[in-house]
Amino acid sequence: MSLTLVIAEHDQGQVKLASFSAAAFAAQVGAPFDLLVLGSGLAATAEALRAAGARTVLVADHAELAQPLADRYAHVIAEVARARGATLVVGAVSTFTKDVLPRAAALLDAAMVSDVIGYAGGVFRRAQYAGNALATVELEGAVKFATVRSAAFAAAAPSATPSPSPVEAVAVDAAALPKHATFVSREVKKSARPDATEARIIVSGGRALKNSEDFERLVGGLADTLGAAVGSSRALVDAGITPNSLQIGQTGKIVAPELYLAVGISGAIQHMAGMKDTKIIAAINKDAEAPIFEVADYGLVADVYEAVPELIQKLKK
Ligand SMILES: Cc1cc2nc3c(=O)[nH]c(=O)nc-3n(C[C@H](O)[C@H](O)[C@H](O)COP(=O)(O)OP(=O)(O)OC[C@H]3O[C@@H](n4cnc5c(N)ncnc54)[C@H](O)[C@@H]3O)c2cc1C
């Protein structure tokens, strides 16, 4: 019998919305699916996942899993997949799943496909070459692993689920957990702004911004006026103006908000690979020939140093 195991993701107990997209993908596959969440002190997290439509919410709750150390998580995922007879293990595309799922797949000698955007009859569709080509992929073997792009699988509204899934604890054998990596510390930049992968609106800045003060004043200021998340092109990350966590694109975050406002971004294919599934794209650029205008629904040919302060002022009114 086929069984899909969906790996739920959370940040310090707060369920990531992308977990519901992974569940939506599993529902599309058609086989029954269980959700597995790992961590420590997970009662509220498991409760939030009961609305995802899974057969069961499996909870691996142990102090040794308090931090998402990839070797330990991969070990538990492989053990649970093996014990339950999972035929497909799925997570949403994220840095967490990039770190953990290939290791779990290797432990089970299973084939894996990433960046899945479509599925039918056992065949996966995935984006490649910065979204310029679509590949159809079939995996061999009894167990398969996949990561799916949340933008491609609309998350079911959690409140619409009529019967919440039962929660079941998974025994964690702490002595058997690999201890190659040790948690030292976690540095989180506190921000009142939403995360780009979960936001409805993203204001994203590019090389037009000359330093971090200008980025914060213009891109950050516009984002705060709109209640939006901030993003950045790789040009600014490479220049040390923005942190890596803000990068949108092929080698950054893949986002699909309702509105993406590109401020002084040229629209390189590697950047667009991360945001082209956005519903509405708006761009401000002083070069009327910038490629970003080819995908933008709304474009303003202007200097960002003049247009953005004016926009913030008008929006505040
Ligand atoms: C393997 C690989 C992976 C990559 N991955 C990523 C990725 O994940 N994300 C990413 O973003 N890039 C990525 N890149 C880099 C990508 O190719 C581009 O170099 C980068 O996106 C350019 O960033 P930008 O648009 O900010 O800068 P530029 O291309 O330099 O564009 C700056 C734009 O700002 C405009 N401008 C300048 N001043 C002003 C002003 N005052 N007012 C208005 N407009 C102004 C210019 O007209 C120009 O269009 C990758 C590259 C490679 C090779």
mmCIF file of C-alpha atoms and ligand atoms in Angstrom:
data_model
loop_
_atom_site.group_PDB
_atom_site.id
_atom_site.type_symbol
_atom_site.label_atom_id
_atom_site.label_comp_id
_atom_site.label_asym_id
_atom_site.label_seq_id
_atom_site.Cartn_x
_atom_site.Cartn_y
_atom_site.Cartn_z
ATOM 1 C CA MET A 1 0.000 0.000 0.000
ATOM 2 C CA SER A 2 1.214 3.515 -0.753
ATOM 3 C CA LEU A 3 1.744 5.951 2.077
ATOM 4 C CA THR A 4 3.064 9.496 1.914
ATOM 5 C CA LEU A 5 4.938 10.979 4.860
ATOM 6 C CA VAL A 6 4.892 14.782 4.932
ATOM 7 C CA ILE A 7 7.614 16.472 6.981
ATOM 8 C CA ALA A 8 6.139 19.549 8.647
ATOM 9 C CA GLU A 9 8.350 22.553 9.294
ATOM 10 C CA HIS A 10 8.151 25.007 12.154
ATOM 11 C CA ASP A 11 10.164 27.859 13.561
ATOM 12 C CA GLN A 12 10.480 27.517 17.332
ATOM 13 C CA GLY A 13 7.086 25.798 17.383
ATOM 14 C CA GLN A 14 5.349 28.168 14.938
ATOM 15 C CA VAL A 15 4.134 26.073 11.976
ATOM 16 C CA LYS A 16 5.405 27.279 8.603
ATOM 17 C CA LEU A 17 2.549 27.807 6.152
ATOM 18 C CA ALA A 18 4.523 25.895 3.530
ATOM 19 C CA SER A 19 3.837 22.724 5.559
ATOM 20 C CA PHE A 20 0.203 22.995 4.494
ATOM 21 C CA SER A 21 1.283 23.248 0.857
ATOM 22 C CA ALA A 22 3.306 20.055 1.233
ATOM 23 C CA ALA A 23 0.157 18.471 2.689
ATOM 24 C CA ALA A 24 -1.876 19.802 -0.271
ATOM 25 C CA PHE A 25 0.641 18.125 -2.599
ATOM 26 C CA ALA A 26 0.327 14.847 -0.646
ATOM 27 C CA ALA A 27 -3.463 15.028 -0.971
ATOM 28 C CA GLN A 28 -3.018 15.441 -4.738
ATOM 29 C CA VAL A 29 -0.831 12.329 -4.893
ATOM 30 C CA GLY A 30 -3.869 10.445 -3.671
ATOM 31 C CA ALA A 31 -2.393 7.982 -1.172
ATOM 32 C CA PRO A 32 -3.151 8.410 2.527
ATOM 33 C CA PHE A 33 -0.621 10.698 4.189
ATOM 34 C CA ASP A 34 0.774 11.191 7.669
ATOM 35 C CA LEU A 35 2.432 14.377 8.866
ATOM 36 C CA LEU A 36 5.620 14.146 10.907
ATOM 37 C CA VAL A 37 6.799 17.017 13.068
ATOM 38 C CA LEU A 38 10.084 16.948 14.990
ATOM 39 C CA GLY A 39 11.282 19.100 17.858
ATOM 40 C CA SER A 40 10.803 19.599 21.576
ATOM 41 C CA GLY A 41 7.709 20.869 23.399
ATOM 42 C CA LEU A 42 5.474 20.382 20.388
ATOM 43 C CA ALA A 43 1.965 20.173 21.881
ATOM 44 C CA ALA A 44 0.735 23.443 20.328
ATOM 45 C CA THR A 45 2.586 22.788 17.060
ATOM 46 C CA ALA A 46 0.950 19.384 16.674
ATOM 47 C CA GLU A 47 -2.430 20.921 17.481
ATOM 48 C CA ALA A 48 -1.998 23.468 14.656
ATOM 49 C CA LEU A 49 -1.142 20.659 12.222
ATOM 50 C CA ARG A 50 -4.301 18.665 12.969
ATOM 51 C CA ALA A 51 -6.149 20.773 10.391
ATOM 52 C CA ALA A 52 -3.892 19.783 7.468
ATOM 53 C CA GLY A 53 -5.993 16.780 6.462
ATOM 54 C CA ALA A 54 -3.465 14.077 7.395
ATOM 55 C CA ARG A 55 -4.466 10.581 8.452
ATOM 56 C CA THR A 56 -2.329 11.080 11.584
ATOM 57 C CA VAL A 57 -0.069 13.794 12.945
ATOM 58 C CA LEU A 58 3.067 12.000 14.152
ATOM 59 C CA VAL A 59 5.059 13.842 16.788
ATOM 60 C CA ALA A 60 8.733 13.141 17.484
ATOM 61 C CA ASP A 61 9.076 15.240 20.627
ATOM 62 C CA HIS A 62 12.372 14.993 22.505
ATOM 63 C CA ALA A 63 14.832 17.374 24.146
ATOM 64 C CA GLU A 64 17.578 16.002 21.833
ATOM 65 C CA LEU A 65 15.531 17.287 18.879
ATOM 66 C CA ALA A 66 15.073 20.801 20.282
ATOM 67 C CA GLN A 67 17.329 22.215 17.536
ATOM 68 C CA PRO A 68 16.961 21.180 13.883
ATOM 69 C CA LEU A 69 20.323 19.393 13.610
ATOM 70 C CA ALA A 70 20.192 17.709 10.233
ATOM 71 C CA ASP A 71 21.882 14.417 11.144
ATOM 72 C CA ARG A 72 19.477 13.749 14.032
ATOM 73 C CA TYR A 73 16.374 14.825 12.135
ATOM 74 C CA ALA A 74 17.359 12.764 9.086
ATOM 75 C CA HIS A 75 17.847 9.713 11.300
ATOM 76 C CA VAL A 76 14.373 10.067 12.876
ATOM 77 C CA ILE A 77 12.689 10.727 9.524
ATOM 78 C CA ALA A 78 14.338 7.637 7.995
ATOM 79 C CA GLU A 79 13.336 5.509 11.001
ATOM 80 C CA VAL A 80 9.713 6.682 10.898
ATOM 81 C CA ALA A 81 9.511 6.245 7.103
ATOM 82 C CA ARG A 82 10.916 2.732 7.439
ATOM 83 C CA ALA A 83 8.671 1.740 10.360
ATOM 84 C CA ARG A 84 5.510 3.044 8.690
ATOM 85 C CA GLY A 85 6.336 1.738 5.237
ATOM 86 C CA ALA A 86 6.252 5.201 3.628
ATOM 87 C CA THR A 87 6.565 5.074 -0.145
ATOM 88 C CA LEU A 88 6.936 8.841 -0.605
ATOM 89 C CA VAL A 89 8.497 11.357 1.810
ATOM 90 C CA VAL A 90 7.695 14.995 1.083
ATOM 91 C CA GLY A 91 8.578 18.443 2.388
ATOM 92 C CA ALA A 92 8.144 21.993 1.100
ATOM 93 C CA VAL A 93 11.200 23.562 -0.564
ATOM 94 C CA SER A 94 13.170 25.417 2.130
ATOM 95 C CA THR A 95 16.660 25.607 3.588
ATOM 96 C CA PHE A 96 15.446 23.209 6.302
ATOM 97 C CA THR A 97 14.385 20.503 3.841
ATOM 98 C CA LYS A 98 17.469 21.114 1.660
ATOM 99 C CA ASP A 99 19.553 20.287 4.713
ATOM 100 C CA VAL A 100 17.563 17.366 6.115
ATOM 101 C CA LEU A 101 15.743 15.448 3.379
ATOM 102 C CA PRO A 102 18.672 14.425 1.118
ATOM 103 C CA ARG A 103 20.365 12.930 4.206
ATOM 104 C CA ALA A 104 17.221 10.980 5.121
ATOM 105 C CA ALA A 105 16.903 9.813 1.495
ATOM 106 C CA ALA A 106 20.522 8.641 1.540
ATOM 107 C CA LEU A 107 19.912 6.671 4.768
ATOM 108 C CA LEU A 108 17.121 4.805 2.955
ATOM 109 C CA ASP A 109 19.037 4.580 -0.333
ATOM 110 C CA ALA A 110 16.074 6.365 -1.905
ATOM 111 C CA ALA A 111 15.916 8.567 -5.002
ATOM 112 C CA MET A 112 14.966 12.204 -4.568
ATOM 113 C CA VAL A 113 13.536 14.978 -6.733
ATOM 114 C CA SER A 114 13.552 18.636 -5.669
ATOM 115 C CA ASP A 115 11.627 21.773 -6.672
ATOM 116 C CA VAL A 116 8.544 19.853 -7.775
ATOM 117 C CA ILE A 117 5.812 21.991 -9.322
ATOM 118 C CA GLY A 118 3.510 19.295 -10.700
ATOM 119 C CA TYR A 119 2.600 15.652 -10.301
ATOM 120 C CA ALA A 120 0.472 13.164 -12.209
ATOM 121 C CA GLY A 121 0.453 9.388 -12.283
ATOM 122 C CA GLY A 122 3.788 8.902 -10.534
ATOM 123 C CA VAL A 123 5.568 11.465 -12.732
ATOM 124 C CA PHE A 124 6.984 14.635 -11.187
ATOM 125 C CA ARG A 125 7.367 17.938 -12.975
ATOM 126 C CA ARG A 126 10.193 20.180 -11.778
ATOM 127 C CA ALA A 127 11.635 23.528 -12.753
ATOM 128 C CA GLN A 128 15.284 23.692 -13.766
ATOM 129 C CA TYR A 129 17.799 26.083 -15.333
ATOM 130 C CA ALA A 130 16.388 28.961 -13.281
ATOM 131 C CA GLY A 131 12.871 28.060 -14.363
ATOM 132 C CA ASN A 132 13.718 28.188 -18.076
ATOM 133 C CA ALA A 133 13.089 24.477 -18.568
ATOM 134 C CA LEU A 134 10.607 22.029 -17.113
ATOM 135 C CA ALA A 135 11.707 18.438 -16.587
ATOM 136 C CA THR A 136 9.443 15.439 -16.124
ATOM 137 C CA VAL A 137 11.035 12.974 -13.731
ATOM 138 C CA GLU A 138 10.271 9.416 -12.714
ATOM 139 C CA LEU A 139 12.016 7.988 -9.666
ATOM 140 C CA GLU A 140 12.954 4.368 -9.214
ATOM 141 C CA GLY A 141 12.839 2.386 -5.989
ATOM 142 C CA ALA A 142 10.304 1.507 -3.324
ATOM 143 C CA VAL A 143 10.761 4.783 -1.413
ATOM 144 C CA LYS A 144 10.926 8.202 -3.052
ATOM 145 C CA PHE A 145 11.699 11.639 -1.654
ATOM 146 C CA ALA A 146 10.498 14.984 -3.005
ATOM 147 C CA THR A 147 10.513 18.652 -2.106
ATOM 148 C CA VAL A 148 7.679 20.719 -3.526
ATOM 149 C CA ARG A 149 7.394 24.434 -4.212
ATOM 150 C CA SER A 150 4.644 25.824 -2.022
ATOM 151 C CA ALA A 151 3.647 28.355 -4.707
ATOM 152 C CA ALA A 152 2.601 25.447 -6.944
ATOM 153 C CA PHE A 153 0.361 23.756 -4.376
ATOM 154 C CA ALA A 154 -2.203 26.014 -2.783
ATOM 155 C CA ALA A 155 -2.446 25.269 0.921
ATOM 156 C CA ALA A 156 -5.861 24.068 2.023
ATOM 157 C CA ALA A 157 -7.446 26.556 4.429
ATOM 158 C CA PRO A 158 -6.712 24.943 7.812
ATOM 159 C CA SER A 159 -10.048 25.982 9.330
ATOM 160 C CA ALA A 160 -12.012 24.307 6.512
ATOM 161 C CA THR A 161 -11.011 20.800 7.660
ATOM 162 C CA PRO A 162 -14.064 19.062 9.120
ATOM 163 C CA SER A 163 -12.320 16.413 11.206
ATOM 164 C CA PRO A 164 -8.953 17.217 12.817
ATOM 165 C CA SER A 165 -6.343 14.449 12.528
ATOM 166 C CA PRO A 166 -5.450 12.377 15.578
ATOM 167 C CA VAL A 167 -2.038 13.027 17.120
ATOM 168 C CA GLU A 168 0.340 10.152 17.807
ATOM 169 C CA ALA A 169 3.669 10.279 19.641
ATOM 170 C CA VAL A 170 6.655 8.673 17.931
ATOM 171 C CA ALA A 171 9.190 7.040 20.248
ATOM 172 C CA VAL A 172 12.625 8.658 19.928
ATOM 173 C CA ASP A 173 15.604 6.501 20.893
ATOM 174 C CA ALA A 174 17.970 9.242 22.083
ATOM 175 C CA ALA A 175 20.904 6.841 22.410
ATOM 176 C CA ALA A 176 20.655 5.937 18.716
ATOM 177 C CA LEU A 177 20.650 9.552 17.491
ATOM 178 C CA PRO A 178 23.803 10.574 15.597
ATOM 179 C CA LYS A 179 25.798 13.180 17.511
ATOM 180 C CA HIS A 180 28.192 14.386 14.788
ATOM 181 C CA ALA A 181 26.973 17.947 15.148
ATOM 182 C CA THR A 182 26.489 19.861 18.373
ATOM 183 C CA PHE A 183 24.271 22.881 18.740
ATOM 184 C CA VAL A 184 26.282 25.900 19.888
ATOM 185 C CA SER A 185 24.064 28.953 19.535
ATOM 186 C CA ARG A 186 21.360 30.491 17.437
ATOM 187 C CA GLU A 187 21.457 34.087 16.295
ATOM 188 C CA VAL A 188 18.146 35.400 15.107
ATOM 189 C CA LYS A 189 17.828 38.873 13.731
ATOM 190 C CA LYS A 190 14.636 40.076 15.357
ATOM 191 C CA SER A 191 12.330 41.682 12.859
ATOM 192 C CA ALA A 192 8.779 42.834 13.151
ATOM 193 C CA ARG A 193 8.436 42.296 9.389
ATOM 194 C CA PRO A 194 6.891 39.119 8.005
ATOM 195 C CA ASP A 195 9.076 36.434 6.460
ATOM 196 C CA ALA A 196 9.272 36.729 2.659
ATOM 197 C CA THR A 197 8.170 33.120 2.120
ATOM 198 C CA GLU A 198 4.915 33.735 4.006
ATOM 199 C CA ALA A 199 4.145 37.370 3.106
ATOM 200 C CA ARG A 200 1.315 38.678 0.908
ATOM 201 C CA ILE A 201 3.440 41.636 -0.201
ATOM 202 C CA ILE A 202 7.209 41.822 -0.695
ATOM 203 C CA VAL A 203 9.223 44.958 -1.363
ATOM 204 C CA SER A 204 12.556 43.904 -2.791
ATOM 205 C CA GLY A 205 15.615 46.055 -3.448
ATOM 206 C CA GLY A 206 18.445 45.770 -5.949
ATOM 207 C CA ARG A 207 21.777 47.338 -6.844
ATOM 208 C CA ALA A 208 20.166 50.761 -7.208
ATOM 209 C CA LEU A 209 20.380 50.985 -3.412
ATOM 210 C CA LYS A 210 23.867 52.219 -2.580
ATOM 211 C CA ASN A 211 24.205 51.182 1.076
ATOM 212 C CA SER A 212 22.326 49.518 3.940
ATOM 213 C CA GLU A 213 21.030 52.825 5.309
ATOM 214 C CA ASP A 214 19.410 53.643 1.962
ATOM 215 C CA PHE A 215 18.043 50.084 1.722
ATOM 216 C CA GLU A 216 16.486 50.337 5.177
ATOM 217 C CA ARG A 217 15.115 53.840 4.558
ATOM 218 C CA LEU A 218 13.667 53.182 1.090
ATOM 219 C CA VAL A 219 12.951 49.435 0.783
ATOM 220 C CA GLY A 220 12.366 48.908 4.516
ATOM 221 C CA GLY A 221 10.364 52.131 4.785
ATOM 222 C CA LEU A 222 8.117 51.208 1.865
ATOM 223 C CA ALA A 223 7.685 47.672 3.229
ATOM 224 C CA ASP A 224 6.656 48.989 6.650
ATOM 225 C CA THR A 225 4.161 51.367 5.079
ATOM 226 C CA LEU A 226 2.558 48.408 3.260
ATOM 227 C CA GLY A 227 2.944 45.855 6.097
ATOM 228 C CA ALA A 228 5.169 43.907 3.718
ATOM 229 C CA ALA A 229 8.238 41.680 3.938
ATOM 230 C CA VAL A 230 11.565 42.824 2.508
ATOM 231 C CA GLY A 231 13.628 40.980 -0.067
ATOM 232 C CA SER A 232 16.813 41.661 -1.948
ATOM 233 C CA SER A 233 18.671 40.775 -5.113
ATOM 234 C CA ARG A 234 21.921 38.852 -4.860
ATOM 235 C CA ALA A 235 23.846 41.926 -5.979
ATOM 236 C CA LEU A 236 23.135 43.553 -2.614
ATOM 237 C CA VAL A 237 23.891 40.371 -0.666
ATOM 238 C CA ASP A 238 27.241 40.018 -2.450
ATOM 239 C CA ALA A 239 28.008 43.662 -1.677
ATOM 240 C CA GLY A 240 27.316 43.062 2.035
ATOM 241 C CA ILE A 241 24.438 45.550 1.994
ATOM 242 C CA THR A 242 21.738 42.983 2.856
ATOM 243 C CA PRO A 243 21.930 39.661 4.701
ATOM 244 C CA ASN A 244 21.806 36.401 2.799
ATOM 245 C CA SER A 245 18.446 35.569 4.411
ATOM 246 C CA LEU A 246 16.779 38.290 2.297
ATOM 247 C CA GLN A 247 17.965 37.001 -1.084
ATOM 248 C CA ILE A 248 15.222 36.109 -3.546
ATOM 249 C CA GLY A 249 16.035 33.968 -6.557
ATOM 250 C CA GLN A 250 17.509 30.785 -7.879
ATOM 251 C CA THR A 251 20.033 30.547 -5.049
ATOM 252 C CA GLY A 252 17.849 32.364 -2.526
ATOM 253 C CA LYS A 253 14.222 32.101 -1.505
ATOM 254 C CA ILE A 254 11.444 31.145 -3.912
ATOM 255 C CA VAL A 255 8.421 33.335 -3.249
ATOM 256 C CA ALA A 256 4.978 33.802 -4.748
ATOM 257 C CA PRO A 257 3.255 36.691 -2.958
ATOM 258 C CA GLU A 258 0.221 38.599 -4.177
ATOM 259 C CA LEU A 259 2.364 41.677 -4.876
ATOM 260 C CA TYR A 260 6.121 41.865 -5.535
ATOM 261 C CA LEU A 261 7.510 45.360 -5.760
ATOM 262 C CA ALA A 262 10.983 45.360 -7.335
ATOM 263 C CA VAL A 263 12.919 48.501 -6.463
ATOM 264 C CA GLY A 264 15.983 49.057 -8.666
ATOM 265 C CA ILE A 265 16.270 45.416 -9.727
ATOM 266 C CA SER A 266 17.207 44.676 -13.351
ATOM 267 C CA GLY A 267 15.354 41.345 -13.604
ATOM 268 C CA ALA A 268 18.136 38.825 -14.212
ATOM 269 C CA ILE A 269 16.809 35.325 -14.913
ATOM 270 C CA GLN A 270 18.331 34.055 -11.673
ATOM 271 C CA HIS A 271 16.379 36.664 -9.713
ATOM 272 C CA MET A 272 13.159 36.092 -11.617
ATOM 273 C CA ALA A 273 13.428 32.335 -10.983
ATOM 274 C CA GLY A 274 12.565 33.163 -7.382
ATOM 275 C CA MET A 275 9.597 35.497 -7.858
ATOM 276 C CA LYS A 276 7.991 35.011 -11.258
ATOM 277 C CA ASP A 277 5.017 33.071 -9.836
ATOM 278 C CA THR A 278 3.927 36.267 -8.054
ATOM 279 C CA LYS A 279 0.350 37.346 -8.859
ATOM 280 C CA ILE A 280 1.181 41.011 -9.488
ATOM 281 C CA ILE A 281 4.682 42.326 -10.191
ATOM 282 C CA ALA A 282 5.400 46.033 -9.994
ATOM 283 C CA ALA A 283 8.803 47.521 -10.755
ATOM 284 C CA ILE A 284 10.580 50.828 -10.372
ATOM 285 C CA ASN A 285 13.692 51.229 -12.503
ATOM 286 C CA LYS A 286 15.295 54.204 -14.209
ATOM 287 C CA ASP A 287 16.111 52.122 -17.282
ATOM 288 C CA ALA A 288 13.007 51.679 -19.463
ATOM 289 C CA GLU A 289 14.721 48.730 -21.180
ATOM 290 C CA ALA A 290 15.333 46.768 -17.936
ATOM 291 C CA PRO A 291 14.178 43.133 -18.357
ATOM 292 C CA ILE A 292 12.071 43.361 -15.198
ATOM 293 C CA PHE A 293 9.566 45.430 -17.191
ATOM 294 C CA GLU A 294 8.962 42.427 -19.486
ATOM 295 C CA VAL A 295 7.341 40.542 -16.598
ATOM 296 C CA ALA A 296 5.985 43.493 -14.610
ATOM 297 C CA ASP A 297 2.235 44.159 -14.534
ATOM 298 C CA TYR A 298 2.963 47.745 -13.458
ATOM 299 C CA GLY A 299 6.147 49.646 -14.193
ATOM 300 C CA LEU A 300 7.468 53.048 -13.203
ATOM 301 C CA VAL A 301 10.494 54.441 -15.033
ATOM 302 C CA ALA A 302 12.009 56.600 -12.340
ATOM 303 C CA ASP A 303 14.927 57.074 -9.970
ATOM 304 C CA VAL A 304 14.197 55.075 -6.817
ATOM 305 C CA TYR A 305 15.760 57.834 -4.695
ATOM 306 C CA GLU A 306 13.028 60.186 -5.884
ATOM 307 C CA ALA A 307 10.081 57.859 -6.478
ATOM 308 C CA VAL A 308 10.193 55.760 -3.287
ATOM 309 C CA PRO A 309 10.142 58.629 -0.713
ATOM 310 C CA GLU A 310 7.256 60.161 -2.658
ATOM 311 C CA LEU A 311 5.435 56.805 -2.728
ATOM 312 C CA ILE A 312 5.914 56.323 1.027
ATOM 313 C CA GLN A 313 4.619 59.819 1.678
ATOM 314 C CA LYS A 314 1.553 59.310 -0.535
ATOM 315 C CA LEU A 315 0.787 55.875 0.953
ATOM 316 C CA LYS A 316 1.011 57.287 4.479
ATOM 317 C CA LYS A 317 -1.640 59.844 3.579
HETATM 318 C C1 LIG B 1 24.474 30.755 -10.571
HETATM 319 C C2 LIG B 1 23.892 32.104 -10.261
HETATM 320 C C3 LIG B 1 22.882 32.186 -9.315
HETATM 321 C C4 LIG B 1 22.334 33.438 -9.027
HETATM 322 N N1 LIG B 1 21.318 33.516 -8.100
HETATM 323 C C5 LIG B 1 20.730 34.714 -7.878
HETATM 324 C C6 LIG B 1 19.635 34.823 -6.974
HETATM 325 O O1 LIG B 1 19.216 33.862 -6.332
HETATM 326 N N2 LIG B 1 19.063 36.029 -6.820
HETATM 327 C C7 LIG B 1 19.497 37.148 -7.495
HETATM 328 O O2 LIG B 1 18.918 38.229 -7.298
HETATM 329 N N3 LIG B 1 20.529 37.060 -8.341
HETATM 330 C C8 LIG B 1 21.153 35.886 -8.534
HETATM 331 N N4 LIG B 1 22.214 35.833 -9.380
HETATM 332 C C9 LIG B 1 22.778 37.112 -9.884
HETATM 333 C C10 LIG B 1 22.028 37.671 -11.070
HETATM 334 O O3 LIG B 1 22.553 37.141 -12.258
HETATM 335 C C11 LIG B 1 22.156 39.213 -11.123
HETATM 336 O O4 LIG B 1 23.524 39.544 -11.128
HETATM 337 C C12 LIG B 1 21.510 39.940 -9.978
HETATM 338 O O5 LIG B 1 20.179 39.478 -9.787
HETATM 339 C C13 LIG B 1 21.476 41.428 -10.290
HETATM 340 O O6 LIG B 1 20.945 42.128 -9.205
HETATM 341 P P1 LIG B 1 20.298 43.548 -9.436
HETATM 342 O O7 LIG B 1 19.128 43.445 -10.331
HETATM 343 O O8 LIG B 1 20.094 44.150 -8.084
HETATM 344 O O9 LIG B 1 21.504 44.369 -10.075
HETATM 345 P P2 LIG B 1 21.703 44.887 -11.569
HETATM 346 O O10 LIG B 1 21.524 43.806 -12.555
HETATM 347 O O11 LIG B 1 22.992 45.651 -11.568
HETATM 348 O O12 LIG B 1 20.502 45.889 -11.769
HETATM 349 C C14 LIG B 1 20.361 47.102 -11.072
HETATM 350 C C15 LIG B 1 19.182 47.820 -11.709
HETATM 351 O O13 LIG B 1 18.942 48.995 -10.979
HETATM 352 C C16 LIG B 1 18.635 50.031 -11.905
HETATM 353 N N5 LIG B 1 19.008 51.285 -11.232
HETATM 354 C C17 LIG B 1 20.263 51.698 -10.883
HETATM 355 N N6 LIG B 1 20.175 52.857 -10.199
HETATM 356 C C18 LIG B 1 18.861 53.185 -10.144
HETATM 357 C C19 LIG B 1 18.130 54.262 -9.558
HETATM 358 N N7 LIG B 1 18.740 55.227 -8.867
HETATM 359 N N8 LIG B 1 16.779 54.255 -9.662
HETATM 360 C C20 LIG B 1 16.133 53.269 -10.356
HETATM 361 N N9 LIG B 1 16.768 52.231 -10.921
HETATM 362 C C21 LIG B 1 18.115 52.179 -10.808
HETATM 363 C C22 LIG B 1 19.447 49.745 -13.131
HETATM 364 O O14 LIG B 1 18.831 50.333 -14.271
HETATM 365 C C23 LIG B 1 19.422 48.226 -13.159
HETATM 366 O O15 LIG B 1 18.351 47.757 -13.958
HETATM 367 C C24 LIG B 1 22.794 34.604 -9.676
HETATM 368 C C25 LIG B 1 23.816 34.481 -10.636
HETATM 369 C C26 LIG B 1 24.359 33.253 -10.916
HETATM 370 C C27 LIG B 1 25.430 33.168 -11.970
#
